[in-house]
Tab-separated table of C-alpha atoms in Angstrom:
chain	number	residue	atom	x	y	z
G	1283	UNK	CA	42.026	91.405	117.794
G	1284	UNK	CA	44.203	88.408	117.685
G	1285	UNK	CA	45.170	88.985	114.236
G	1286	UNK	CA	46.980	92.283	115.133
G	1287	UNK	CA	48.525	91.016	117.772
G	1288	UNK	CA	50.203	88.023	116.224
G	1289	UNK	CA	50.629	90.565	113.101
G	1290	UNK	CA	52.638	92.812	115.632
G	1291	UNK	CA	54.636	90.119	116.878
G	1292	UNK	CA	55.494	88.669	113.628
G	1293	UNK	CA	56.678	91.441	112.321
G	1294	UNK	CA	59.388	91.549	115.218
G	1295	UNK	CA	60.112	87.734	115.283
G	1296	UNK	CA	60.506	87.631	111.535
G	1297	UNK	CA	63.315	90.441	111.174
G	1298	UNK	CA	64.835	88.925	113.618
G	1299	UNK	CA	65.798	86.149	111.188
G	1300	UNK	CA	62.789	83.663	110.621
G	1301	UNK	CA	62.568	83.268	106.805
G	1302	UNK	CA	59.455	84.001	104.955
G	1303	UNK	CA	58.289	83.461	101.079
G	1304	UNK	CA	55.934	85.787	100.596
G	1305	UNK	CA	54.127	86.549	97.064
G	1306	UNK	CA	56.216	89.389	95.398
G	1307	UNK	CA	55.655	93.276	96.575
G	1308	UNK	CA	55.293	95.676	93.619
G	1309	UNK	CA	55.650	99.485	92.753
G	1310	UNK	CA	52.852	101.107	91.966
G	1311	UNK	CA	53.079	104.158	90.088
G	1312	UNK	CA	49.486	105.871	90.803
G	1313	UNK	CA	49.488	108.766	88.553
G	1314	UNK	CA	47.873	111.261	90.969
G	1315	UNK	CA	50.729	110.311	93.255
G	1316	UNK	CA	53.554	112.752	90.986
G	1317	UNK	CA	51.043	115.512	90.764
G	1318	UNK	CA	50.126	118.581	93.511
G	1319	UNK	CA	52.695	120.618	95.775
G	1320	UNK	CA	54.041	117.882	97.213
G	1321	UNK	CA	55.191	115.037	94.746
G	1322	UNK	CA	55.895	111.791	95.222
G	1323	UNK	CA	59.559	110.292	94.335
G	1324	UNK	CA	58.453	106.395	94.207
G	1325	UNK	CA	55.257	105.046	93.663
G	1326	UNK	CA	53.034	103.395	96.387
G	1327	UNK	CA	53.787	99.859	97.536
G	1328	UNK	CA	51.363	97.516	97.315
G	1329	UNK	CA	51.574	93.490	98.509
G	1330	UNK	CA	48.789	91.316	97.663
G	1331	UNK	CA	48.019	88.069	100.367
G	1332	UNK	CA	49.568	84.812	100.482
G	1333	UNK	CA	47.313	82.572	98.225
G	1334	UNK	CA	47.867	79.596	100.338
G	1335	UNK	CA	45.706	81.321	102.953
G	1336	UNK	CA	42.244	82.512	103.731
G	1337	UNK	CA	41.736	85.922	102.099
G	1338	UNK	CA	40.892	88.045	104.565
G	1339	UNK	CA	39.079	90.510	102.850
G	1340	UNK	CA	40.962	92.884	104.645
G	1341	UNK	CA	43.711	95.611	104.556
G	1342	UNK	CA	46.590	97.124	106.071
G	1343	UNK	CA	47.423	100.736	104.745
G	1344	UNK	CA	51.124	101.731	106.164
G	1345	UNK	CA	52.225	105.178	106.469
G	1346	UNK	CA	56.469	105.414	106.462
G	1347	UNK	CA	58.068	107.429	108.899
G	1348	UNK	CA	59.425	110.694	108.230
G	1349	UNK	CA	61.502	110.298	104.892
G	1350	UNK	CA	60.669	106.745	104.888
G	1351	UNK	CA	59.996	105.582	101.147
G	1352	UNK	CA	56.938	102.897	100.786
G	1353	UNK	CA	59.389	100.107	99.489
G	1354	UNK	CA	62.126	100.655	102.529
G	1355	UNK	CA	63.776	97.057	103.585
G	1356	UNK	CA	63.461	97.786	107.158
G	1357	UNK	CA	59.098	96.753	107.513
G	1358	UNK	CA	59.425	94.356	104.458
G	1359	UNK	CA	58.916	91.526	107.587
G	1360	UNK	CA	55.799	93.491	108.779
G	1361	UNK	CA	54.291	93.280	105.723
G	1362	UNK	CA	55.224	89.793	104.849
G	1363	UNK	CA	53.371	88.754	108.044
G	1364	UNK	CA	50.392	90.773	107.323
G	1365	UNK	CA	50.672	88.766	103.620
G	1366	UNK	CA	50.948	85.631	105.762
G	1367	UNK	CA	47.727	86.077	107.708
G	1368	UNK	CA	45.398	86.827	104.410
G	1369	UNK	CA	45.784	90.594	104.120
G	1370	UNK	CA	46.677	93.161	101.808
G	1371	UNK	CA	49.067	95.698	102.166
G	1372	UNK	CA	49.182	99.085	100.658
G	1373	UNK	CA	52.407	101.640	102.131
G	1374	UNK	CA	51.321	105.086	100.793
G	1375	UNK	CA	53.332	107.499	99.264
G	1376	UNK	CA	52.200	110.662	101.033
G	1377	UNK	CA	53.831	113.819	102.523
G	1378	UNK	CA	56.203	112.589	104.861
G	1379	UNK	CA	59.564	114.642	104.186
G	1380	UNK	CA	61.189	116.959	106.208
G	1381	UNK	CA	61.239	118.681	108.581
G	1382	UNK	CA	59.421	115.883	110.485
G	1383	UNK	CA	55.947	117.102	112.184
G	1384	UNK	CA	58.167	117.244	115.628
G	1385	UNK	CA	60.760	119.625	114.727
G	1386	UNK	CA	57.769	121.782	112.620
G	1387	UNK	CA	55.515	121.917	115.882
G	1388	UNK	CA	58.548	121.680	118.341
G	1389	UNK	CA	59.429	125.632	118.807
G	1390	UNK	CA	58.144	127.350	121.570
G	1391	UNK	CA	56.441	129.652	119.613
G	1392	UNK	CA	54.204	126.647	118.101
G	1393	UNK	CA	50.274	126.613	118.530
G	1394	UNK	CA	48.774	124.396	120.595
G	1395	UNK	CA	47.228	122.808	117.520
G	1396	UNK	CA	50.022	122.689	115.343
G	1397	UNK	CA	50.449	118.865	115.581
G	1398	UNK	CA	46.926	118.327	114.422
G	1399	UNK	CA	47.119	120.918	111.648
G	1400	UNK	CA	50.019	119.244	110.251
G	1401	UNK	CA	48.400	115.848	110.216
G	1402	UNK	CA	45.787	116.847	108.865
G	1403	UNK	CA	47.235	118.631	105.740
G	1404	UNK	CA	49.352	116.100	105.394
G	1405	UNK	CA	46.787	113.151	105.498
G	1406	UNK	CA	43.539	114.937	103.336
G	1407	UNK	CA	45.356	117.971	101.276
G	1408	UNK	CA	43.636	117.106	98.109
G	1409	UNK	CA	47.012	117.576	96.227
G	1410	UNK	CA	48.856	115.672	97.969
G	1411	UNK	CA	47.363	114.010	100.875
G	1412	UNK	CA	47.610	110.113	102.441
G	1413	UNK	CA	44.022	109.339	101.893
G	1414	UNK	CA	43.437	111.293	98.298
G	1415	UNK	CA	46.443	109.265	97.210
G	1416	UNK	CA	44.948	105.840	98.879
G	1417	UNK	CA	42.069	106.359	97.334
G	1418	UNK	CA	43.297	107.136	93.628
G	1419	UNK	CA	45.394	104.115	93.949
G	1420	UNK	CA	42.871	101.666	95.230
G	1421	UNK	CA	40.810	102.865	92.118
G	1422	UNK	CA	43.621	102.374	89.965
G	1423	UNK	CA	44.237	98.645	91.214
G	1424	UNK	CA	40.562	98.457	90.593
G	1425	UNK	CA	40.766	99.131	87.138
G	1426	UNK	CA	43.990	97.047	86.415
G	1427	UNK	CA	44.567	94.579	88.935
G	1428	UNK	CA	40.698	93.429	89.663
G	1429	UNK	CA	41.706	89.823	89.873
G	1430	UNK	CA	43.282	90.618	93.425
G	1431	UNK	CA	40.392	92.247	95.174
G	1432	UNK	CA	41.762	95.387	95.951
G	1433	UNK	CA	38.269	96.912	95.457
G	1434	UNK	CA	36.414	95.559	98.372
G	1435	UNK	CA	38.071	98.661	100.306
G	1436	UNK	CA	36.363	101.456	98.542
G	1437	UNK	CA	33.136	102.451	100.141
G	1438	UNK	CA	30.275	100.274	98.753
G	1439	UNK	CA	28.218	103.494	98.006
G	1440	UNK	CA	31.239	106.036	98.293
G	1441	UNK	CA	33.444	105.133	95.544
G	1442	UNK	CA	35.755	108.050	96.150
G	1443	UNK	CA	35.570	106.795	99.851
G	1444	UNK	CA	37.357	103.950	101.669
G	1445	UNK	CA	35.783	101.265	103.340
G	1446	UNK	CA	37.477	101.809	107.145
G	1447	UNK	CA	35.392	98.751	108.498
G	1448	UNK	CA	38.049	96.743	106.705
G	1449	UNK	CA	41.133	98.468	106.852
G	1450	UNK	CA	44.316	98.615	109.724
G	1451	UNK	CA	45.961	101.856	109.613
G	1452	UNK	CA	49.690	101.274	110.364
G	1453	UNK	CA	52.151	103.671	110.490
G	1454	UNK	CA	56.030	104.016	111.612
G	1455	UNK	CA	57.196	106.632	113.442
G	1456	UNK	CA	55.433	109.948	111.859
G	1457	UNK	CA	53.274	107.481	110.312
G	1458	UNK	CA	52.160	105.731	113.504
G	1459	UNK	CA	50.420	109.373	114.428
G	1460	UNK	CA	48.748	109.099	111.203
G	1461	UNK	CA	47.236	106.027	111.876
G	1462	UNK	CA	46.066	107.274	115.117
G	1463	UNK	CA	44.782	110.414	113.717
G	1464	UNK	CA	42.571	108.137	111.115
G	1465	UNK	CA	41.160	106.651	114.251
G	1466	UNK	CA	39.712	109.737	115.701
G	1467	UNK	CA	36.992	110.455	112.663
G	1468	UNK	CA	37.100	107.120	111.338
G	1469	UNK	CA	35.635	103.832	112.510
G	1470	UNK	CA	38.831	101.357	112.085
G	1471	UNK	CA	39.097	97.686	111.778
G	1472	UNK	CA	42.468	98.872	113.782
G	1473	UNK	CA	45.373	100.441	114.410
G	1474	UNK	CA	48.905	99.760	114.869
G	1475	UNK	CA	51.512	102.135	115.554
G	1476	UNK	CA	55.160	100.937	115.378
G	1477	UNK	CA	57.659	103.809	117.429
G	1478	UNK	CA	55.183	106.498	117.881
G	1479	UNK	CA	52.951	108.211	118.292
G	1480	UNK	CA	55.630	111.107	119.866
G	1481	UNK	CA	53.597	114.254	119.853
G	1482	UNK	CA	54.462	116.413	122.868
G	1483	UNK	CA	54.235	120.160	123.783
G	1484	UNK	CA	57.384	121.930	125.133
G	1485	UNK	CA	55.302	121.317	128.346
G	1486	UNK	CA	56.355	117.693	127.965
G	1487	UNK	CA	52.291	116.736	127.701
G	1488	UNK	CA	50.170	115.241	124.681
G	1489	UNK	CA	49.393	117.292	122.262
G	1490	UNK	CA	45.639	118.084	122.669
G	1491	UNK	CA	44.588	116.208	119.764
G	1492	UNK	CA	45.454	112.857	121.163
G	1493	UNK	CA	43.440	112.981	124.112
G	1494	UNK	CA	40.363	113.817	121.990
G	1495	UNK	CA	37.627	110.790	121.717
G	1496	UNK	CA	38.285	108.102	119.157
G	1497	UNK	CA	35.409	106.803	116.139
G	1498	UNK	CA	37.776	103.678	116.587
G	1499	UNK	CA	37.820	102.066	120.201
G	1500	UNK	CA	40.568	101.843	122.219
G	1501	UNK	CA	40.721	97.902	122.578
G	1502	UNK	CA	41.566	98.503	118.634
G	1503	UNK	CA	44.759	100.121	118.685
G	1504	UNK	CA	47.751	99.061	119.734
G	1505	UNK	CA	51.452	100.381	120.052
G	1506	UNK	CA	54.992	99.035	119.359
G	1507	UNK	CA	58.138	100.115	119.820
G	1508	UNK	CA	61.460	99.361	121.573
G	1509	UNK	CA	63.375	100.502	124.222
G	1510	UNK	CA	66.200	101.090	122.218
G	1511	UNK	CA	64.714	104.374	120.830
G	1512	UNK	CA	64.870	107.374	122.532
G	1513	UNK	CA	61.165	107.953	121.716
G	1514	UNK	CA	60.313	104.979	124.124
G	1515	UNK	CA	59.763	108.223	127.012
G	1516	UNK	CA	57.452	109.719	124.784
G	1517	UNK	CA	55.040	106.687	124.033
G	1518	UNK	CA	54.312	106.230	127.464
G	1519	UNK	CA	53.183	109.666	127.632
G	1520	UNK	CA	51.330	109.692	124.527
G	1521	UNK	CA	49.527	105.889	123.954
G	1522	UNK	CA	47.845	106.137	127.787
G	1523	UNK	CA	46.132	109.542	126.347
G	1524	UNK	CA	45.018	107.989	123.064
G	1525	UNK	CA	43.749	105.747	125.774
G	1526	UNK	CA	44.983	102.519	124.670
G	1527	UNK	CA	44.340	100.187	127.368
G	1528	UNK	CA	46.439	97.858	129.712
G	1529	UNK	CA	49.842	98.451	131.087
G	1530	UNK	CA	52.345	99.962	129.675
G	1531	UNK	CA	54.761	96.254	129.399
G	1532	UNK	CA	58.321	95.229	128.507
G	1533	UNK	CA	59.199	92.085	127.669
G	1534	UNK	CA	62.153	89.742	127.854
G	1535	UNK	CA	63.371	87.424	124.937
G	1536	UNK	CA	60.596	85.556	124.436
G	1537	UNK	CA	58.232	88.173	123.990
G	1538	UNK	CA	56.123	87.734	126.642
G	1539	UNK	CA	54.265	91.014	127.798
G	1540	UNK	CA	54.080	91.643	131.742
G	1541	UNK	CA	50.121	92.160	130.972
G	1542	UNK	CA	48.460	90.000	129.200
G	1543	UNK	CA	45.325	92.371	128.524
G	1544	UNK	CA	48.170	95.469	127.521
G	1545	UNK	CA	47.979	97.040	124.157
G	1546	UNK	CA	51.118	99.208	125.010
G	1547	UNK	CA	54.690	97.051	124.242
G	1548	UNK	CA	57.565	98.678	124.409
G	1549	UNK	CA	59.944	95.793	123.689
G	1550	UNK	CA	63.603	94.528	125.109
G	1551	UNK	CA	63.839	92.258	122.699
G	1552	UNK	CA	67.234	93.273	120.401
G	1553	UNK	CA	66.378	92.880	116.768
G	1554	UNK	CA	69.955	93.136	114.477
């Protein structure tokens, strides 16, 4: 996975000032998107790949944090360096408003499988769900953008399907335990969660769903975060569970993790 782990570090180096030219991001306003209990207030995001590289053939679909809009400045970076390295990017539009998942499932009253109920509705409610909405917009592009390729990820066979062999979930946040709920039934290309996943009983352990076995292997998914956020406790309870794999590393300015075989970074580095 050297692509997601330059992707990853990119994504930090580059809002930390490197400049980038990227082709142009766009709304997409995917009709399904505005329909269903739960309606969208922008469109999706979509960025196709730098033409002066090698077209992957491959995709990264972001989920934004909890009230995070799919255009936000703050991952515009991320995404550019995805661009950079030949993929697509797609930052759904899903339901992602408040209260976040943590203060919903937070109570001490909450079941023990609150956390997974609550990703679940919110990624596959038909109405109004990540991966309905993913799909309907990947059709859509289909149908009026076919000149950038965005069909290679529906399912060859499935067309109401995605093809997960070629898509990186991504998430921030809330989103990050999206993309690491994807990787439990579905066979990723990868994952990468930036500042989560931070799903944690009042007992202060992982919510059961995160220790259940992964479709996607471990040496797939990797987490990001700094120590800046007061989530960085919580990551190192919940990415060892997932299990992602190596140490659990900080870094100093030069980004240079303490393990070279970790997939766990929670980073020093200061990023304006």
């Amino acid at each position: 996975m050297p692509a997601m782990i330059t992707l990853l570090l990119l994504g930090l180096l580059r809002r930390a000032g490197a400049a980038t030219s990227p082709p142009p991001c766009r709304i997409v306003n995917s009709s399904s998107s505005f329909q269903g209990a739960v309606p969208c207030t922008t469109g999706h995001y979509v960025c196709p790949p730098d033409p002066s590289v090698p077209m992957r053939e491959e995709l990264v679909l972001h989920f934004p944090g909890t009230g995070g809009s799919p255009d936000n400045p703050a991952p515009q970076s991320f995404y550019s360096s995805a661009q950079a390295l030949g993929f697509h990017v797609a930052s759904i539009c899903y339901d992602n408003g408040f209260p976040m998942i943590g203060k919903v499932c937070g109570g001490a009253d909450a079941a023990p499988t609150c956390y997974s109920d609550q990703r679940r509705r919110r990624l596959y409610s038909p109405d109004h769900g990540g991966i309905p909405r993913a799909v309907a917009l990947m059709q859509e592009l289909q149908k009026n953008s076919g000149n950038e390729g965005w069909s290679k990820f529906l399912h060859p066979t499935q067309p109401a399907s995605l093809d997960w062999s070629k898509i990186v979930a991504s998430g921030h946040s809330q989103g990050a335990g999206m993309a690491a709920y994807l990787a439990k039934n579905n066979t990723l290309l990868g994952v990468t969660m930036l500042a989560g996943v931070a799903d944690l009983t009042n007992a202060k352990v992982p919510a059961p769903w995160i220790s259940l076995p992964s479709s996607t292997p471990s040496n797939r998914m990797f987490g990001l975060g700094n120590t800046r956020d007061f989530a960085c406790s919580h990551w190192k309870t919940d990415w060892p569970a997932i299990p992602l794999s190596g140490w659990f590393a900080s870094t100093d300015q030069n980004m240079v993790p303490s393990d070279a075989n970790s997939h766990m970074l929670c980073s020093t580095l200061e990023v304006p």
